[in-house]
XYZ file of C-alpha atoms in Angstrom:
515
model
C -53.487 9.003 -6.729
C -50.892 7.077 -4.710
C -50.168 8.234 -1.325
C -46.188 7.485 -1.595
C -42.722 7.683 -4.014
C -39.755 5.547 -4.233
C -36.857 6.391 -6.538
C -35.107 3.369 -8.122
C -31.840 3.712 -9.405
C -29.271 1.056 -9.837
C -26.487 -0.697 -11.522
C -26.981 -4.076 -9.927
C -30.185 -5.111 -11.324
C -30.975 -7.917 -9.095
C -34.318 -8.192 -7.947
C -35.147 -4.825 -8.968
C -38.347 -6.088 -10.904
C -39.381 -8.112 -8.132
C -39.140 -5.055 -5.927
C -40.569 -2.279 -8.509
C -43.645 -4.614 -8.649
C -43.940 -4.985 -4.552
C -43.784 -1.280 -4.154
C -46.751 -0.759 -6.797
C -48.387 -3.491 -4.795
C -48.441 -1.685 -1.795
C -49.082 1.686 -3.677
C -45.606 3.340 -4.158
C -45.634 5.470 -7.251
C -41.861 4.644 -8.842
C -39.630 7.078 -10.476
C -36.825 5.550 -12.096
C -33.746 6.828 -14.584
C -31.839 5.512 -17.492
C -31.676 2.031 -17.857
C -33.591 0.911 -14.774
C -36.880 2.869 -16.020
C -36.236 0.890 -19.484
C -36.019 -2.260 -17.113
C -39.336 -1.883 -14.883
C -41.155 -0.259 -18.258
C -40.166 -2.755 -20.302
C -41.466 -5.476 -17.425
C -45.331 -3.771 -17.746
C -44.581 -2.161 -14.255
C -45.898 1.502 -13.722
C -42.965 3.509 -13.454
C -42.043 7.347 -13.865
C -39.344 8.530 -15.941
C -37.399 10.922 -13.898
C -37.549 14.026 -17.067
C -41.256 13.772 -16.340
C -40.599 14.784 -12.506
C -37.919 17.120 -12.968
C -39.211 18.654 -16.671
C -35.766 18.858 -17.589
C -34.043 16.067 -20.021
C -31.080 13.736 -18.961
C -28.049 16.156 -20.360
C -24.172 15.143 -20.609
C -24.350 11.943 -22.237
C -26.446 11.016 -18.655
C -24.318 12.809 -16.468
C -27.188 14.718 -14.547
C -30.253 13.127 -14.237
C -31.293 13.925 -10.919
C -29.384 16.478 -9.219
C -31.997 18.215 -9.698
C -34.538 19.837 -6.596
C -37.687 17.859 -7.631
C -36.023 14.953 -6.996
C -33.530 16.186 -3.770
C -36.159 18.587 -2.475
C -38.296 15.633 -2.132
C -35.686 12.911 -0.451
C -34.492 16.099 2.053
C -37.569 17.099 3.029
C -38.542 16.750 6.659
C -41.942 16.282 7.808
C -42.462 19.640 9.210
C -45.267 21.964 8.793
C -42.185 24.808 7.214
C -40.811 22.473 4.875
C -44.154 20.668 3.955
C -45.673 24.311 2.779
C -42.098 24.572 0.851
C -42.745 21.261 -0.877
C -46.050 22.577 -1.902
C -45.900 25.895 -2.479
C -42.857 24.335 -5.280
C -44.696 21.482 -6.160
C -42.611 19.069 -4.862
C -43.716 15.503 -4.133
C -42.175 14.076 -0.868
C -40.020 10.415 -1.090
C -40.427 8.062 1.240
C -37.825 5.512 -0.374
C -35.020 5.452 -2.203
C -33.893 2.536 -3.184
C -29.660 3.408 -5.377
C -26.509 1.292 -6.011
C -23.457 2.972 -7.905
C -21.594 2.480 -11.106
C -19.495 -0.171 -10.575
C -16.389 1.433 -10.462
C -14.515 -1.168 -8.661
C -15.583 -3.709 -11.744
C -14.362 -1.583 -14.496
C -10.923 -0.614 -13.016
C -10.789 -4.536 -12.283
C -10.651 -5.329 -15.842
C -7.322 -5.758 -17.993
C -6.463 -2.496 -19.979
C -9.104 -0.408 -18.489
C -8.539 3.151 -19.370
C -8.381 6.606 -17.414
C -10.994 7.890 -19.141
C -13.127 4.695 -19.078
C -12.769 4.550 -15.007
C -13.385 8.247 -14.621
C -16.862 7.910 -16.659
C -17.609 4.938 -13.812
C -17.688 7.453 -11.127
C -21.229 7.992 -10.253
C -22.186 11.812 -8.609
C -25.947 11.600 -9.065
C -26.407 8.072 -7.296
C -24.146 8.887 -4.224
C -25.816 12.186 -3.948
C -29.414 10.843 -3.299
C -27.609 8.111 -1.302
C -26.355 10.436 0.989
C -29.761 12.921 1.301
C -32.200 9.889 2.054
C -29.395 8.380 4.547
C -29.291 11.437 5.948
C -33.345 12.195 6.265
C -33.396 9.045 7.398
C -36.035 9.731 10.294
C -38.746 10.165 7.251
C -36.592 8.083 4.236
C -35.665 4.634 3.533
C -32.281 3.907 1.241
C -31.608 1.034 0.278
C -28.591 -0.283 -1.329
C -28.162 -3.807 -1.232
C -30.740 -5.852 -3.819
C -30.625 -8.052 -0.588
C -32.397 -6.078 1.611
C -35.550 -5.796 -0.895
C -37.493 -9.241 0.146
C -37.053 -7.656 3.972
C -37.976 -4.149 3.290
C -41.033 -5.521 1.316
C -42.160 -7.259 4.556
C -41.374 -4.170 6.932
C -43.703 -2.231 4.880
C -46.545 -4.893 4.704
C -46.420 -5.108 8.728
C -45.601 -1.486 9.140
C -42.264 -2.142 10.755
C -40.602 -0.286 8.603
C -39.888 2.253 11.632
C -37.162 4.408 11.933
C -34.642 2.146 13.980
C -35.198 0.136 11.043
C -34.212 3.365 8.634
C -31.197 4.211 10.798
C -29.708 0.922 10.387
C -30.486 1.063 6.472
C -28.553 4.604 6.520
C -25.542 3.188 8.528
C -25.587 0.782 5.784
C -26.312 3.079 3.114
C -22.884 5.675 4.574
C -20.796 2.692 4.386
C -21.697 1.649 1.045
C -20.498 5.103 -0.422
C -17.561 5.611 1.890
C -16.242 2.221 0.372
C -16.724 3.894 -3.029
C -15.083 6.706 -2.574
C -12.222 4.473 -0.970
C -12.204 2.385 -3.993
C -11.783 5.441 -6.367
C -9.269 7.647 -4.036
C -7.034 4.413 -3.685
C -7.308 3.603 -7.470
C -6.331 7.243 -8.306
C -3.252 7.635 -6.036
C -2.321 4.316 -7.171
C -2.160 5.147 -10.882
C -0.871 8.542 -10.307
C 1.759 7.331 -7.613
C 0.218 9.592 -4.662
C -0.399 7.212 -2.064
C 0.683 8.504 1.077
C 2.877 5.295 2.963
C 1.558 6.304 6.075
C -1.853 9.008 5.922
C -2.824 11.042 8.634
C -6.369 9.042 8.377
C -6.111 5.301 7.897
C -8.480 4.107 5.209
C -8.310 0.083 4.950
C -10.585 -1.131 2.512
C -10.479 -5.081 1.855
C -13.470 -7.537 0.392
C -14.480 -10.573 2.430
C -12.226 -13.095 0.096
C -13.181 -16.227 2.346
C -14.434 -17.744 5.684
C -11.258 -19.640 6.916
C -11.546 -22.880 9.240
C -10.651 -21.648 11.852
C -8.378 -18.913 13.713
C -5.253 -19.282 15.729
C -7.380 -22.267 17.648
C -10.411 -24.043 16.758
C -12.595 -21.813 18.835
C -12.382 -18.629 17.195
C -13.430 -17.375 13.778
C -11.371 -16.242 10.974
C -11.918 -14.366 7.519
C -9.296 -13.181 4.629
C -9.870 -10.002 3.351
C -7.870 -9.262 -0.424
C -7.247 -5.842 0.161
C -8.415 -3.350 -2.854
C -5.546 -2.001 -5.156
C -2.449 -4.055 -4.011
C -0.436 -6.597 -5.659
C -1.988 -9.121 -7.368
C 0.715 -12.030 -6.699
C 0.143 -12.593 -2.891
C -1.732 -14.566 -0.805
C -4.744 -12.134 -0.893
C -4.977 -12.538 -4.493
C -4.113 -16.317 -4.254
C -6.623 -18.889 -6.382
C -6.898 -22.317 -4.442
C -6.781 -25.082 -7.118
C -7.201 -28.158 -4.806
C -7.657 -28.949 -1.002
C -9.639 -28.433 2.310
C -10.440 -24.812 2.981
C -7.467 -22.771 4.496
C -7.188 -21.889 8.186
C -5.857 -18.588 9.807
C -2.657 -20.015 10.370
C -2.223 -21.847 7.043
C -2.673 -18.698 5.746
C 0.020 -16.541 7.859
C 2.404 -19.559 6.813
C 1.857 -19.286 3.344
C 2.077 -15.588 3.331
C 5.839 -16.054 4.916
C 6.628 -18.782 2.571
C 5.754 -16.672 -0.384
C 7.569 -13.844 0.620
C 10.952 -15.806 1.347
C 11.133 -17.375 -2.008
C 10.294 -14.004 -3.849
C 13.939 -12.871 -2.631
C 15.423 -15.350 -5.120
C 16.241 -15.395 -9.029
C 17.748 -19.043 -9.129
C 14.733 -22.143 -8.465
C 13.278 -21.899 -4.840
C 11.840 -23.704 -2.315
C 11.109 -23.294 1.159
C 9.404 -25.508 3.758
C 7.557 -23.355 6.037
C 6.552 -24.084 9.855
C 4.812 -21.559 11.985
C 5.992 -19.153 9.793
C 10.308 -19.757 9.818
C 11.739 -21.818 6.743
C 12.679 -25.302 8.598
C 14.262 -25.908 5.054
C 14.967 -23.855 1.675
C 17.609 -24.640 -0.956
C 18.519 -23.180 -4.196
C 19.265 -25.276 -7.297
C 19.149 -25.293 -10.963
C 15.896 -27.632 -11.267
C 13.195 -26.749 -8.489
C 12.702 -30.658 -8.041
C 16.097 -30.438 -6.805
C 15.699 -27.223 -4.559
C 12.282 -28.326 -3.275
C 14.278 -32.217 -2.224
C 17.359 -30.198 -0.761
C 14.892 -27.949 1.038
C 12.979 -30.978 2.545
C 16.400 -32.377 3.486
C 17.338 -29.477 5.613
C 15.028 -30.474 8.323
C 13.127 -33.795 7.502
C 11.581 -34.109 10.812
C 9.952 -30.412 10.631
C 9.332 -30.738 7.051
C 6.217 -33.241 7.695
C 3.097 -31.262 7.715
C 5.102 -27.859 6.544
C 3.800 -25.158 3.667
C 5.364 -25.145 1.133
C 6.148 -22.174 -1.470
C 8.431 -22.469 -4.759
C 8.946 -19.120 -7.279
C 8.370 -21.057 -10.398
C 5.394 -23.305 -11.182
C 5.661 -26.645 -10.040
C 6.496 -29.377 -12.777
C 5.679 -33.062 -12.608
C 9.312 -33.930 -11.167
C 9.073 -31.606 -8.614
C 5.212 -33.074 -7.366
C 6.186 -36.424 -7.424
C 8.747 -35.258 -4.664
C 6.381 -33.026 -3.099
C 4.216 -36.453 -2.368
C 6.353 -38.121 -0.629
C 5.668 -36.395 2.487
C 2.620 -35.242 4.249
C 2.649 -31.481 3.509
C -0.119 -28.867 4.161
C 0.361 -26.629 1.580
C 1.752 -25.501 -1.635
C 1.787 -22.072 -3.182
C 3.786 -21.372 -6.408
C 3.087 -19.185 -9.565
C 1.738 -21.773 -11.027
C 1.239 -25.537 -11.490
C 1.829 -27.803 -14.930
C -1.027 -30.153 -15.758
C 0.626 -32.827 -14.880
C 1.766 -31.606 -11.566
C -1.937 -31.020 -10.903
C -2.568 -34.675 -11.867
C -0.011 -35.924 -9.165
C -0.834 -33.462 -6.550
C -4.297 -33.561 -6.507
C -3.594 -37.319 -5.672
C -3.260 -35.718 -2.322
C -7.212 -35.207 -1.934
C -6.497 -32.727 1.426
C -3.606 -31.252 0.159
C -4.579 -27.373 -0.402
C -2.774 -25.918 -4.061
C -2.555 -22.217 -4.324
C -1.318 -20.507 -7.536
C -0.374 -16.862 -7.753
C 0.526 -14.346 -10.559
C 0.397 -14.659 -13.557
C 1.806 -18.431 -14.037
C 5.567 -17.653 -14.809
C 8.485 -16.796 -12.880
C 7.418 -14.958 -9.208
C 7.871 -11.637 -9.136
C 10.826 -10.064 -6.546
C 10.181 -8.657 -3.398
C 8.251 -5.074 -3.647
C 7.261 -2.532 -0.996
C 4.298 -2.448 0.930
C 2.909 -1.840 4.034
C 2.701 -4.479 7.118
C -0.250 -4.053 9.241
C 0.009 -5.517 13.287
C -2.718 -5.043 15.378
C -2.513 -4.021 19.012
C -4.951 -3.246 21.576
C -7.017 0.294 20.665
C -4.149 0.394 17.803
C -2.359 -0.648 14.571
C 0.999 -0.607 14.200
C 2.100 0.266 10.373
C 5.495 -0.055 8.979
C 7.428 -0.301 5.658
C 7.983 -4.244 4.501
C 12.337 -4.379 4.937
C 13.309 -4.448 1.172
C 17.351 -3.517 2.155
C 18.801 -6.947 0.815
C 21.271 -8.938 2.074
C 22.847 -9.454 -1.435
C 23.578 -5.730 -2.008
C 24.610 -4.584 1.183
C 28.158 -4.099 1.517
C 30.320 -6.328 3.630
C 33.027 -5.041 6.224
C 35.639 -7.765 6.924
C 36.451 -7.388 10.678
C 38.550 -10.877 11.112
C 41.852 -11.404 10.046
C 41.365 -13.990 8.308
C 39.720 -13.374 4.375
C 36.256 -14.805 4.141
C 36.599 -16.704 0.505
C 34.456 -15.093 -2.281
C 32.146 -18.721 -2.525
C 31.490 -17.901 1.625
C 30.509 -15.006 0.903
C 28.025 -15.718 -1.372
C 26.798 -18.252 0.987
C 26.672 -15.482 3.837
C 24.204 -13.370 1.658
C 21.909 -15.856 0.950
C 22.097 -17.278 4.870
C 21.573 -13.371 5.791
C 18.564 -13.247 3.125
C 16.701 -16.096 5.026
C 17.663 -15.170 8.010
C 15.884 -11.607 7.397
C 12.816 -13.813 7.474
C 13.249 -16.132 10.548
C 11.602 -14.856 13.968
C 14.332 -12.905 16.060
C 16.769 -14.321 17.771
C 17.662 -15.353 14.463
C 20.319 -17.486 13.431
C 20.509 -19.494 9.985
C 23.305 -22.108 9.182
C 23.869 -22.653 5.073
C 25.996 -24.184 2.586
C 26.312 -24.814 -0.945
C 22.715 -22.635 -1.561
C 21.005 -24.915 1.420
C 19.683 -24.101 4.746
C 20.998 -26.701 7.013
C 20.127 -25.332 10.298
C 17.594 -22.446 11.814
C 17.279 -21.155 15.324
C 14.075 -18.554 15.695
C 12.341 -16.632 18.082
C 13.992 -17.849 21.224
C 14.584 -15.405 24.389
C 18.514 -15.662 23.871
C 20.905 -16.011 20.823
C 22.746 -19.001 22.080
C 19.476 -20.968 22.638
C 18.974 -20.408 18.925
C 22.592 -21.609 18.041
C 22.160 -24.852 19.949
C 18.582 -25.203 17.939
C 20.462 -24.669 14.575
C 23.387 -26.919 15.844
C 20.644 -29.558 16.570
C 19.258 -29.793 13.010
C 22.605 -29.957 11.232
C 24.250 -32.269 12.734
C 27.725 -32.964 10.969
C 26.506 -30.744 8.377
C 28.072 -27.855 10.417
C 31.514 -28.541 9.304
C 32.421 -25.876 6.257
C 28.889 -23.914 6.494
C 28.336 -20.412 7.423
C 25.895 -18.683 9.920
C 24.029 -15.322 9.430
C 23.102 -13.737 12.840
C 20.184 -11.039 12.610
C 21.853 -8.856 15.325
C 25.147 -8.326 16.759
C 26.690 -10.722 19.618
C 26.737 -9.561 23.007
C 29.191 -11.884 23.956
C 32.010 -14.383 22.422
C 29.843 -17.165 23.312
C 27.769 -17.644 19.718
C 31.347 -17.469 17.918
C 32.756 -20.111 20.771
C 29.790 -22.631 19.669
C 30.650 -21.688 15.684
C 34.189 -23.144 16.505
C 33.516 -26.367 18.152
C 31.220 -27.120 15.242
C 34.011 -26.423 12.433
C 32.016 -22.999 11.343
C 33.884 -21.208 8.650
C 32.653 -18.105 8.344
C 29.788 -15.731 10.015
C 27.652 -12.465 8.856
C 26.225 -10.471 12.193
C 25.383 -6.775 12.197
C 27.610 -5.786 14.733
C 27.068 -2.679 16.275
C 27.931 -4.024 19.904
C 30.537 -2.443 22.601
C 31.365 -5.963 22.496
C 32.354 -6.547 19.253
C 36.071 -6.615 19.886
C 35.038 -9.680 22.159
C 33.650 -11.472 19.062
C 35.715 -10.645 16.437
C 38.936 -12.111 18.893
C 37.500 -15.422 19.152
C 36.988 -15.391 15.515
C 40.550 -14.954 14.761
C 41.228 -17.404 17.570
C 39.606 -19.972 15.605
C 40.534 -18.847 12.344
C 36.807 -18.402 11.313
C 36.202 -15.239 9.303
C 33.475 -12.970 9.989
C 31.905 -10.378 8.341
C 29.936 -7.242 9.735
C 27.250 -5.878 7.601
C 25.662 -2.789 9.935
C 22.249 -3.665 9.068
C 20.159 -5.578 11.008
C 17.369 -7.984 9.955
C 15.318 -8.387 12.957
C 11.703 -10.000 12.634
C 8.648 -10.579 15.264
């Protein structure tokens, strides 16, 4: 008669046969259900159906198999005189090992067209349930739940070091593998019946390791992307790198910015990304053209930028893209023969999102910043700049083709670091001041970059002006019209040197700021 039981019960069959054999080896007697018992029987492995334990039949179409007290009795069961008579006086045989992994939910609600009713019959109760009793009697049980751990447990129990610092840690494991199914299947259900909460009173975040990056922020520290379970599949999470060296922390912040700037436009995009502001973005009929009027916006930052375009990249548009050392290129997809050219480029990292078409707009979700002992959550800003309504405040008439041009210098501008100031015309950015300590710091950097190309454009502002000084700057640089917030008690200060020089400005009484 053996002297101890495991119960094997999984989805993930790797190894299992391996394992079921090792246990025999070292006299476990196995009890196994379903499709597992047919595996280890079917190998010539001594193994006990679990009916023959319980005397009761699998019922439900499998639904209970071993919520059952012959089989729970024996994983709960601590090694006490009381409950050892109980075991006995019930016939119960104790379990020293449990060895589970779950239906794999998150693999059926991954596929296309997957049903309610198909993901609802992927929700394992029996499996979770011993998980949680032998994780829980873990002073006397073993669980184990990853096929990876079976090659170690093996050699804990040949050199009896299978101790129980060794069977906490496997039950640490063991709760974390069901609390991240349970996330997977509450997040799947709000999802598809529109309940997630925006901001819950307990923050479940539930991502899977995607890759090892390069690097961090620096060379010396680590970094990992995480695609987060149940959002979007177009963004840089859910991004498939085609070509290039492996990303970095900050390639990845870049391209996430980049991405999200070009969503906020119908027409052909491109944007030219550097520490996450647009040095350059233009809008055009042929994205060859945008991506070349982007690059022109700022050629000197341009070199080494990421780029991101909202339709996939054709061969015109590479053969630009290689004239200048870029990092990066994200876009919904990439032609053949754009591959060809790119890949020419042997470092130069490709990313396609989507579903190869057209990018989709801008949708809500949630922004996660972490802070010391804290995360900060908040709402992505999806107010745009082309619906919100305009309140002339100069005398003079802005003209309906600078207004136009205001919206979509206020739409980039929502994405530049604060102070924020973007100078456009004709659909291209020819001038961006970010994340300086005072506005008219950021004018002189946006004055700097265009050049002559000041003369007839338009500047968005994403906050009011404190003082006359920004609108001063806007005149001796031939500045025709400007889109600010306002909201300041000095307002009356701006909107008088506006008239003064005839430049028409436009308050919107939204602000755009970004950190």
């Amino acid at each position: 008669m053996t002297s101890r039981r495991a119960i094997i019960s999984v989805s993930d069959k790797t190894g299992v046969l391996e394992f079921a054999q090792a246990l025999v080896d070292l006299d476990f007697e196995i009890v196994s259900t379903g499709g597992t018992y047919n595996a280890i029987h079917a190998a010539g492995i001594p193994v006990t159906y679990v009916s023959d334990v319980t005397g009761f039949p699998e019922i439900l179409d499998g639904r209970v198999k071993t919520l059952n007290p012959y089989i729970h009795g024996g994983i709960l069961a601590k090694r006490t005189p009381d409950h050892l008579a109980q075991l006995t006086e019930h016939n119960i045989t104790p379990v020293d090992l449990v060895a589970v992994n779950l239906y794999p939910f998150r693999q059926t609600v991954s596929k296309p067209d997957v049903t309610l009713a198909e993901a609802i019959e992927n929700i394992d109760i029996g499996g979770p349930s011993m998980v949680r009793a032998a994780a829980k009697n873990n002073k006397y049980v073993a669980i184990v739940t990853d096929p990876a751990r079976y090659p170690e447990v093996i050699e804990r129990l040949k050199n009896d070091t299978l101790d129980e610092a060794y069977r906490l840690e496997l039950a640490a494991a063991a709760f974390r593998h069901t609390a991240e199914y349970d996330t997977f299947i509450s997040t799947y259900l709000q999802n598809i019946t529109g309940t997630a909460e925006k901001f819950p009173q307990n923050l479940l975040l539930l991502g899977e390791k995607k890759s090892e990056l390069r690097y961090g922020e620096n060379s010396q520290q680590q970094a990992v992307l995480y695609a987060r379970f149940g959002d979007d599949a177009d963004g840089v999470g859910a991004a498939r790198q085609l070509a290039g060296q492996p990303l970095s922390y900050n390639n990845t912040l870049d391209l996430d910015a980049a991405l999200e700037l070009v969503r906020e436009f119908d027409r052909p995009a491109a944007t030219i990304i550097k520490h996450t502001n647009p040095c350059g973005l233009a809008l055009s009929d042929t994205l060859a053209d945008a991506y070349n009027r982007a690059y022109q916006g700022d050629t000197l930052a341009a070199y080494g930028g990421i780029v991101a375009v909202n339709r996939p990249v054709d061969a015109a548009t590479a053969r630009e893209m290689t004239a200048t050392f870029l990092e990066a290129v994200i876009a919904p997809g990439f032609e053949p023969e754009a591959l060809e050219i790119l890949r020419t480029k042997p470092n130069l990292r490709l990313l396609a999102v989507g579903d190869g078409q057209k990018l989709a707009a801008p949708h809500p979700r949630v922004n996660f910043y972490q802070v010391h002992n804290g995360i900060l959550l908040q709402d992505n800003d999806m107010t745009s700049p082309a619906e919100e309504e305009f309140r002339v405040v100069s005398r003079r008439q802005p003209t309906e083709a600078e207004i136009a041009q205001m919206r979509f210098a206020m739409t980039v501008a929502k994405h530049v670091k604060s102070n924020a100031v973007v100078l456009a015309n004709d659909y291209q950015v020819v001038g961006v001041g970010a994340g300086q300590m005072s506005r008219i710091t950021s004018i002189e950097m946006a004055f700097k970059v265009a050049e002559q190309r000041t003369f007839g454009a338009v500047l968005a502002s994403d906050a009011f002006f404190t003082f006359r000084d920004v609108v001063d700057a806007c005149a001796k640089r031939g500045v025709s019209a400007i889109v600010q917030p306002g909201g300041s008690i000095y307002d009356a200060n701006s909107i008088a040197a506006a008239d003064e020089a005839g430049i028409a400005m436009v308050f919107t009484g939204v602000r755009h700021f970004h950190y």
